PDB file of C-alpha atoms in Angstrom:
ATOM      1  CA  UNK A 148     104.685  90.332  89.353  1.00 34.00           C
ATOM      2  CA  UNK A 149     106.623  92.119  86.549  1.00 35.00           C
ATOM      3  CA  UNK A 150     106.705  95.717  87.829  1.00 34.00           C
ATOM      4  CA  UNK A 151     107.161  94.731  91.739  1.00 37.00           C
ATOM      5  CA  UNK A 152     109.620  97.272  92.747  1.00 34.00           C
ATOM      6  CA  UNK A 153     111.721  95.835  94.945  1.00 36.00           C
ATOM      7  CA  UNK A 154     113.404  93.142  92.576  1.00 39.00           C
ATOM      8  CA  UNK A 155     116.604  93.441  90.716  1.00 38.00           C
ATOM      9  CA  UNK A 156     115.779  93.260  87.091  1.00 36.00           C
ATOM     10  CA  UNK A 157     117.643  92.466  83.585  1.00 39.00           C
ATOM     11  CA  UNK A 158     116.348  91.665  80.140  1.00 40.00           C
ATOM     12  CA  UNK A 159     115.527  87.756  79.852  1.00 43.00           C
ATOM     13  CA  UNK A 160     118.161  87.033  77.582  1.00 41.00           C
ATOM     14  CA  UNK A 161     120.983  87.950  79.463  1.00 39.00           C
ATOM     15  CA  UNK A 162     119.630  86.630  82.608  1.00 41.00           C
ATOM     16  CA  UNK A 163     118.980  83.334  81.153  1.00 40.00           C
ATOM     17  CA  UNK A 164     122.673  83.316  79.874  1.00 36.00           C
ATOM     18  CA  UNK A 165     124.229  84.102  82.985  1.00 38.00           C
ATOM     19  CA  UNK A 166     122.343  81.646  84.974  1.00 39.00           C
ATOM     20  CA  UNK A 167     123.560  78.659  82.417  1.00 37.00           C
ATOM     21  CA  UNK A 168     126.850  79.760  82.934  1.00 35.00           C
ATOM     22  CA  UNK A 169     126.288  79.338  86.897  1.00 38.00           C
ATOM     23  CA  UNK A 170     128.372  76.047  88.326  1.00 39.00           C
ATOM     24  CA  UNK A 171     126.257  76.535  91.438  1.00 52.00           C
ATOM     25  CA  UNK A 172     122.492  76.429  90.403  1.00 53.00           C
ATOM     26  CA  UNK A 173     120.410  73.719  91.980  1.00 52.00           C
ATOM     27  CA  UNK A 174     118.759  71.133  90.150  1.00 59.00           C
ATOM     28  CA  UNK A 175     115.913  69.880  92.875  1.00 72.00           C
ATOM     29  CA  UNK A 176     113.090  71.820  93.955  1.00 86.00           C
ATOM     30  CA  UNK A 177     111.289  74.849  94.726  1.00 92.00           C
ATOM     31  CA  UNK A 178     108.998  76.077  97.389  1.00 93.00           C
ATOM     32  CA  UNK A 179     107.303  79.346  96.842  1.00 94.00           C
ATOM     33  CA  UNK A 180     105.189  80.254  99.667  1.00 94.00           C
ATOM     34  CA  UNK A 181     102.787  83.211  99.243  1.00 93.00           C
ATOM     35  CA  UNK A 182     101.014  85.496 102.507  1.00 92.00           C
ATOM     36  CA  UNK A 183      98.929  88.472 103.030  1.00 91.00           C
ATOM     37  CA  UNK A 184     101.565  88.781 106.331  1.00 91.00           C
ATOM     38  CA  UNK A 185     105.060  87.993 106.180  1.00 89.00           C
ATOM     39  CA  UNK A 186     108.240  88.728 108.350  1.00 84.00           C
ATOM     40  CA  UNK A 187     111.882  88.065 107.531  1.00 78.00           C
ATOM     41  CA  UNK A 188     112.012  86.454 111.132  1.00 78.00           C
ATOM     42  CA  UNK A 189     108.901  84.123 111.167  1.00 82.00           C
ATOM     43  CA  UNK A 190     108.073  83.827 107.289  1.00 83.00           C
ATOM     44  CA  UNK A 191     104.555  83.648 106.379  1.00 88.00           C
ATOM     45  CA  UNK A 192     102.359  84.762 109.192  1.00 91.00           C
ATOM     46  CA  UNK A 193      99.247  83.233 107.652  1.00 91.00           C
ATOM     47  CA  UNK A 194      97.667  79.875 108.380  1.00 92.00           C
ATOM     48  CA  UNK A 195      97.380  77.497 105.500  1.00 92.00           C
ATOM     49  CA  UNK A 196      99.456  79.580 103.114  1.00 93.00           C
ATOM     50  CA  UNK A 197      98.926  78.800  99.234  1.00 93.00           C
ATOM     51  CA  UNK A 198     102.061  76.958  98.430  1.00 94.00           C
ATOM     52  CA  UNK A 199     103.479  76.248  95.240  1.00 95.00           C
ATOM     53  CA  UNK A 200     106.374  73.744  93.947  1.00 95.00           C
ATOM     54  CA  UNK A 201     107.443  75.224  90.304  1.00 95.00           C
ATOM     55  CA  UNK A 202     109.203  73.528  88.117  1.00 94.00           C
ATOM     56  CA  UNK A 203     113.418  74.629  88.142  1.00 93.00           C
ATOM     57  CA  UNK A 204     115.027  75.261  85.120  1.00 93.00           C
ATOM     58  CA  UNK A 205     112.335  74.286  82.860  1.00 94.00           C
ATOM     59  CA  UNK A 206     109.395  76.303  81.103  1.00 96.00           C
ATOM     60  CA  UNK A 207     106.079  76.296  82.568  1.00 96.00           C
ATOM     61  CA  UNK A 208     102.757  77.820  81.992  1.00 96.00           C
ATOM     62  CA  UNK A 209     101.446  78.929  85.370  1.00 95.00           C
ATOM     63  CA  UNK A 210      98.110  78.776  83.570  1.00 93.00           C
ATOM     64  CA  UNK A 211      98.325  74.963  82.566  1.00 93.00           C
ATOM     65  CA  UNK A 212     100.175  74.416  86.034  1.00 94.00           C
ATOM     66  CA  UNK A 213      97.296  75.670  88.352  1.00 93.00           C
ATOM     67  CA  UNK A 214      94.143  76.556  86.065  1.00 93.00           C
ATOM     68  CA  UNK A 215      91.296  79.269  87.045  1.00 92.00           C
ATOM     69  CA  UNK A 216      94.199  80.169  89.925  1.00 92.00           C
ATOM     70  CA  UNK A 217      94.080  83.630  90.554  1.00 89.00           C
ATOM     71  CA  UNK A 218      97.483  84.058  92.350  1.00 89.00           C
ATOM     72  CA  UNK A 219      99.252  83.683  88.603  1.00 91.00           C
ATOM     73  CA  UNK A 220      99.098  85.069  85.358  1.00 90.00           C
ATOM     74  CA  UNK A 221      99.300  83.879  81.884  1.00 91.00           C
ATOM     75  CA  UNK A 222     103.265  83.998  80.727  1.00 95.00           C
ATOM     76  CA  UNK A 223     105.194  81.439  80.766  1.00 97.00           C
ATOM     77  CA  UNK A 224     108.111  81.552  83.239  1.00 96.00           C
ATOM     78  CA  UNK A 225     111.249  79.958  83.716  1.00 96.00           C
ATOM     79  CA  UNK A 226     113.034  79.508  87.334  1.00 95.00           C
ATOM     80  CA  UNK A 227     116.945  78.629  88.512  1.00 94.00           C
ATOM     81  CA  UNK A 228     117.474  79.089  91.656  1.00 92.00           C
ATOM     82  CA  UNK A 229     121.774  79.347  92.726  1.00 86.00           C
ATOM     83  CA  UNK A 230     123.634  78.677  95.483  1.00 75.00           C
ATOM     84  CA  UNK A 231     125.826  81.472  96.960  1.00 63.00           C
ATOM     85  CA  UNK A 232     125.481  83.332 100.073  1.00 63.00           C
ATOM     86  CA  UNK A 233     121.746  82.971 100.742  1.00 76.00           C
ATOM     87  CA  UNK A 234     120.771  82.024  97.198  1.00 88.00           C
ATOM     88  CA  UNK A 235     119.171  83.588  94.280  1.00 92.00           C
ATOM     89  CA  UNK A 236     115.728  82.456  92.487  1.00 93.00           C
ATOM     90  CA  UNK A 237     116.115  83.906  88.871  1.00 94.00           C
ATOM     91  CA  UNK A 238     112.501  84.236  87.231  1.00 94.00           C
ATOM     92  CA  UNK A 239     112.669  85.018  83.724  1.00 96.00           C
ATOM     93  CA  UNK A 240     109.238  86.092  82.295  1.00 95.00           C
ATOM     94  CA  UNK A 241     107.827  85.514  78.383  1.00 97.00           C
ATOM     95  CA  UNK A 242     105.040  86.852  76.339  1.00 96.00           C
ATOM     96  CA  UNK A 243     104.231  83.306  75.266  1.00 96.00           C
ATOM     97  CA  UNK A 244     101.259  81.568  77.249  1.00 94.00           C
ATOM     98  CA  UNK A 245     101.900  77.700  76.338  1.00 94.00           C
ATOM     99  CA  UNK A 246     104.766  76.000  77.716  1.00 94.00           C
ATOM    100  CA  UNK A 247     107.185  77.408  74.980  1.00 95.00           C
ATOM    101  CA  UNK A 248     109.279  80.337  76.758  1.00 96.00           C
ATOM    102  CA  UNK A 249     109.281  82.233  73.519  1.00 95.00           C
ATOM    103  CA  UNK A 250     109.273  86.571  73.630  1.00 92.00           C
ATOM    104  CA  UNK A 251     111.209  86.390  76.591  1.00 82.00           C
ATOM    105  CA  UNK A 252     110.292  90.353  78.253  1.00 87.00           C
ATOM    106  CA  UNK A 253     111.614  90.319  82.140  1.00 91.00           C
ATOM    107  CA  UNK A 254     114.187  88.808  84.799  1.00 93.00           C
ATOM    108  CA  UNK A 255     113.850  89.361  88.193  1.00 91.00           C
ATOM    109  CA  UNK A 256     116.738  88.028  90.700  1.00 93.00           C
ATOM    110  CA  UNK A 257     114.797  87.411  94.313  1.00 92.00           C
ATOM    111  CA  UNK A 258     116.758  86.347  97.581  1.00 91.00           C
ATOM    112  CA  UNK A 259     115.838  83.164  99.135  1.00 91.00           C
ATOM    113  CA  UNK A 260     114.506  82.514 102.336  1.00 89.00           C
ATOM    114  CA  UNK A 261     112.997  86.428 103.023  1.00 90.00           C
ATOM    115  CA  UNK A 262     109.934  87.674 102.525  1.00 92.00           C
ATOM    116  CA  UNK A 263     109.820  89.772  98.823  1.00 91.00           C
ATOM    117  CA  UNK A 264     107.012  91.960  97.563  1.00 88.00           C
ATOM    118  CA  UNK A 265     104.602  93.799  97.189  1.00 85.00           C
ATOM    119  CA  UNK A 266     103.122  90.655  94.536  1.00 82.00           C
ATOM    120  CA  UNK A 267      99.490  92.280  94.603  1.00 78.00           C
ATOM    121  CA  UNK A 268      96.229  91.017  95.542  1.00 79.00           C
ATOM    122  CA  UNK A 269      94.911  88.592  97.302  1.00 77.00           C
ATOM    123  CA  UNK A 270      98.645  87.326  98.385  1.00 82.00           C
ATOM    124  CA  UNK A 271     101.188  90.388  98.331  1.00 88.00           C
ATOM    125  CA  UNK A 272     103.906  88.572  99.692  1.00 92.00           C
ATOM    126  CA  UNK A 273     106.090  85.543  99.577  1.00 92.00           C
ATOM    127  CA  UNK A 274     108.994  83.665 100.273  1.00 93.00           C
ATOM    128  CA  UNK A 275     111.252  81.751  98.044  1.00 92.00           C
ATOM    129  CA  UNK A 276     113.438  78.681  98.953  1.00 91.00           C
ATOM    130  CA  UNK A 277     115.357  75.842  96.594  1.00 90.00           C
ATOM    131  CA  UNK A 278     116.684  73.260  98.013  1.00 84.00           C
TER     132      UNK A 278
END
């Protein structure tokens, strides 16, 4: 995910401050839905889309999370998700690999509720919502 081109990006840090200075950042759940097909009218296009529920505003270890799954990778990632037009998903991206968030590298700010990519193989694309 780190060098998907379309995202708006920012060094962890300052993302991470920003977002806890956010009144309007939800505190309930995410969906992330990934697809080989997607359209900003219809969503995912696929049947039986993988479909994921990360934890919001919390580290997590994609790799403890969902192991031998080959739609993540091995940092450990952090996601808020604000209100705000549409809404934002801010995923902040660490070297660590264990639950700790430590050697924070990337931020990426995605819109909710369109499809975003290209992710790469086997699921380029995907669609955010918080709710």
């Amino acid at each position: 995910c780190p060098d998907a081109g379309f995202l708006t990006t920012s060094t962890a840090t300052s993302a991470t401050t920003a977002m806890s200075r956010s009144a309007n950042v939800f505190n309930h759940s995410e969906t992330m839905t990934l697809c080989a097909k997607c359209s900003d009218g219809q969503g995912c296009l696929d049947k039986n889309p993988p479909t994921y529920h990360p934890p919001l505003n919390t580290c997590y270890s994609p790799g403890v999370l969902w192991p031998n799954d080959t739609h993540w990778g091995d940092s450990d990632i952090m996601d808020t998700c604000t209100s705000g037009g549409r809404g934002t998903l801010q995923r902040v991206f660490y070297s660590s690999t264990n639950g700790t968030c430590t050697g924070d590298t990337n931020a990426y700010t995605l819109p909710l509720g369109v499809c975003v990519g290209p992710f790469g193989k086997p699921t380029p694309w995907g669609v955010f919502t918080c709710s």
